[in-house]
Amino acid sequence: MVPLPRPRQRRSRSRHHTLDRPRPQPRNHLPHDLTDPAAIATHLATLAQQVAHDAADAGRTITRVTVKIRTTPFQTRTRQTKLPTPTTDPATITRTALDILDRHDLTHPVRLIGVAVEYTMPKT
C-alpha cells in the first residue's frame, strides 16, 4: 500500500499594494504613486500587521521578513532580515519591516509596496 502524500505546507505569505494612476482600482491598488515617506511607512505597517495576523491565524511562526519596493522607473528592490527568534507578534513584524524600509532608496515615487514573511517549517 502506498502512503498518501502529506498536504503541502505553506512556506511563506506575502501581501502587497500596487500604486497606480487614478482610475477604478482593484482591492489591493492605491490611487497614485507615493512620494511621502510617512505614507509609505503607514502602508507598509498595515501590510506587516496583516501578514503577522495571517501567520497567527494559520498557527505558524515567522522567521524572516522581506520588504519589496518598486519605484516608477520600474526598479524593484527587496531587502530582508532574519528574526533572532521566530514570532507571530505583529509589533515585532511591523518594527522589522519598518527597519528594512529604512534600507531602501525612496528618492523616486513608489509604485508597489510589499511585505513577505517566511514561516518556520513544521518538524516532520
CSV table of C-alpha atoms in Angstrom, one decimal:
chain,number,residue,atom,x,y,z
A,1,MET,CA,0.0,0.0,0.0
A,2,VAL,CA,1.3,3.4,-1.0
A,3,PRO,CA,1.1,6.1,1.7
A,4,LEU,CA,-0.9,9.2,0.9
A,5,PRO,CA,1.2,12.3,0.4
A,6,ARG,CA,1.1,14.9,3.1
A,7,PRO,CA,-0.7,18.1,2.3
A,8,ARG,CA,1.8,20.7,1.2
A,9,GLN,CA,2.7,23.2,3.9
A,10,ARG,CA,2.9,26.9,3.0
A,11,ARG,CA,6.4,28.2,3.4
A,12,SER,CA,5.6,31.9,3.3
A,13,ARG,CA,3.0,34.5,3.0
A,14,SER,CA,3.0,37.9,1.3
A,15,ARG,CA,0.8,41.0,0.9
A,16,HIS,CA,1.4,44.0,-1.4
A,17,HIS,CA,-0.2,47.2,-2.6
A,18,THR,CA,0.3,48.3,-6.2
A,19,LEU,CA,0.1,52.1,-6.6
A,20,ASP,CA,-1.3,53.4,-9.9
A,21,ARG,CA,-2.8,56.3,-11.8
A,22,PRO,CA,-6.3,57.5,-10.8
A,23,ARG,CA,-9.0,55.1,-12.1
A,24,PRO,CA,-11.2,52.4,-10.6
A,25,GLN,CA,-8.8,50.1,-8.8
A,26,PRO,CA,-8.8,46.5,-7.7
A,27,ARG,CA,-8.8,45.9,-3.9
A,28,ASN,CA,-5.0,45.9,-3.5
A,29,HIS,CA,-4.4,49.1,-5.5
A,30,LEU,CA,-3.9,52.6,-4.2
A,31,PRO,CA,-4.9,55.6,-6.4
A,32,HIS,CA,-1.4,57.0,-7.0
A,33,ASP,CA,2.3,56.6,-6.6
A,34,LEU,CA,3.6,57.6,-3.2
A,35,THR,CA,6.4,60.1,-2.5
A,36,ASP,CA,5.8,60.8,1.2
A,37,PRO,CA,8.0,58.6,3.4
A,38,ALA,CA,5.4,58.7,6.2
A,39,ALA,CA,2.6,57.5,3.8
A,40,ILE,CA,4.9,54.7,2.5
A,41,ALA,CA,5.6,53.6,6.1
A,42,THR,CA,1.9,53.7,7.0
A,43,HIS,CA,1.0,51.4,4.1
A,44,LEU,CA,4.0,49.1,4.9
A,45,ALA,CA,3.0,48.9,8.6
A,46,THR,CA,-0.6,47.9,7.6
A,47,LEU,CA,0.7,45.1,5.3
A,48,ALA,CA,3.1,43.9,8.0
A,49,GLN,CA,0.3,43.6,10.5
A,50,GLN,CA,-1.8,41.7,8.0
A,51,VAL,CA,0.9,39.1,7.3
A,52,ALA,CA,1.5,38.7,11.1
A,53,HIS,CA,-2.2,38.1,11.7
A,54,ASP,CA,-2.2,35.6,8.7
A,55,ALA,CA,0.6,33.7,10.4
A,56,ALA,CA,-1.1,33.6,13.7
A,57,ASP,CA,-4.4,32.5,12.1
A,58,ALA,CA,-2.5,29.7,10.4
A,59,GLY,CA,-0.8,28.7,13.6
A,60,ARG,CA,2.7,29.4,12.1
A,61,THR,CA,5.6,31.4,13.4
A,62,ILE,CA,7.7,33.8,11.3
A,63,THR,CA,11.4,33.5,10.9
A,64,ARG,CA,12.2,36.1,8.1
A,65,VAL,CA,10.7,39.4,6.9
A,66,THR,CA,11.2,40.8,3.4
A,67,VAL,CA,10.2,44.2,2.1
A,68,LYS,CA,9.7,44.8,-1.7
A,69,ILE,CA,9.6,48.3,-3.1
A,70,ARG,CA,9.0,49.1,-6.8
A,71,THR,CA,9.7,52.7,-8.0
A,72,THR,CA,8.3,54.5,-11.0
A,73,PRO,CA,11.4,53.8,-13.2
A,74,PHE,CA,10.1,50.2,-12.6
A,75,GLN,CA,13.1,49.2,-10.5
A,76,THR,CA,12.2,46.5,-7.9
A,77,ARG,CA,14.3,46.1,-4.8
A,78,THR,CA,13.9,43.6,-2.0
A,79,ARG,CA,15.6,43.6,1.4
A,80,GLN,CA,15.2,41.0,4.1
A,81,THR,CA,16.0,40.3,7.7
A,82,LYS,CA,16.1,37.0,9.6
A,83,LEU,CA,14.5,37.4,13.0
A,84,PRO,CA,16.5,36.4,16.1
A,85,THR,CA,13.7,34.2,17.3
A,86,PRO,CA,10.5,33.0,15.5
A,87,THR,CA,7.4,35.1,16.3
A,88,THR,CA,3.9,36.0,15.4
A,89,ASP,CA,3.9,39.3,17.3
A,90,PRO,CA,2.5,42.0,14.9
A,91,ALA,CA,4.6,44.7,16.7
A,92,THR,CA,7.8,42.8,16.1
A,93,ILE,CA,7.0,42.1,12.4
A,94,THR,CA,5.9,45.7,11.8
A,95,ARG,CA,9.0,47.2,13.5
A,96,THR,CA,11.3,44.8,11.5
A,97,ALA,CA,9.5,45.8,8.2
A,98,LEU,CA,9.9,49.5,9.0
A,99,ASP,CA,13.6,48.9,9.9
A,100,ILE,CA,14.0,47.2,6.5
A,101,LEU,CA,12.2,50.1,4.8
A,102,ASP,CA,15.0,52.4,6.1
A,103,ARG,CA,17.5,50.4,3.9
A,104,HIS,CA,15.5,51.2,0.7
A,105,ASP,CA,16.2,54.2,-1.5
A,106,LEU,CA,12.9,56.2,-1.5
A,107,THR,CA,14.1,59.1,-3.8
A,108,HIS,CA,11.7,58.0,-6.6
A,109,PRO,CA,7.9,57.7,-6.4
A,110,VAL,CA,6.9,54.3,-5.1
A,111,ARG,CA,4.6,52.2,-7.2
A,112,LEU,CA,4.5,48.9,-5.2
A,113,ILE,CA,4.9,48.1,-1.5
A,114,GLY,CA,5.1,44.5,-0.4
A,115,VAL,CA,5.8,42.5,2.7
A,116,ALA,CA,6.6,38.8,2.7
A,117,VAL,CA,7.3,36.5,5.7
A,118,GLU,CA,8.9,33.1,5.8
A,119,TYR,CA,7.4,30.6,8.2
A,120,THR,CA,9.2,28.1,10.5
A,121,MET,CA,8.7,24.8,8.8
A,122,PRO,CA,6.9,22.1,10.9
A,123,LYS,CA,9.0,19.2,12.1
A,124,THR,CA,8.4,16.1,10.1
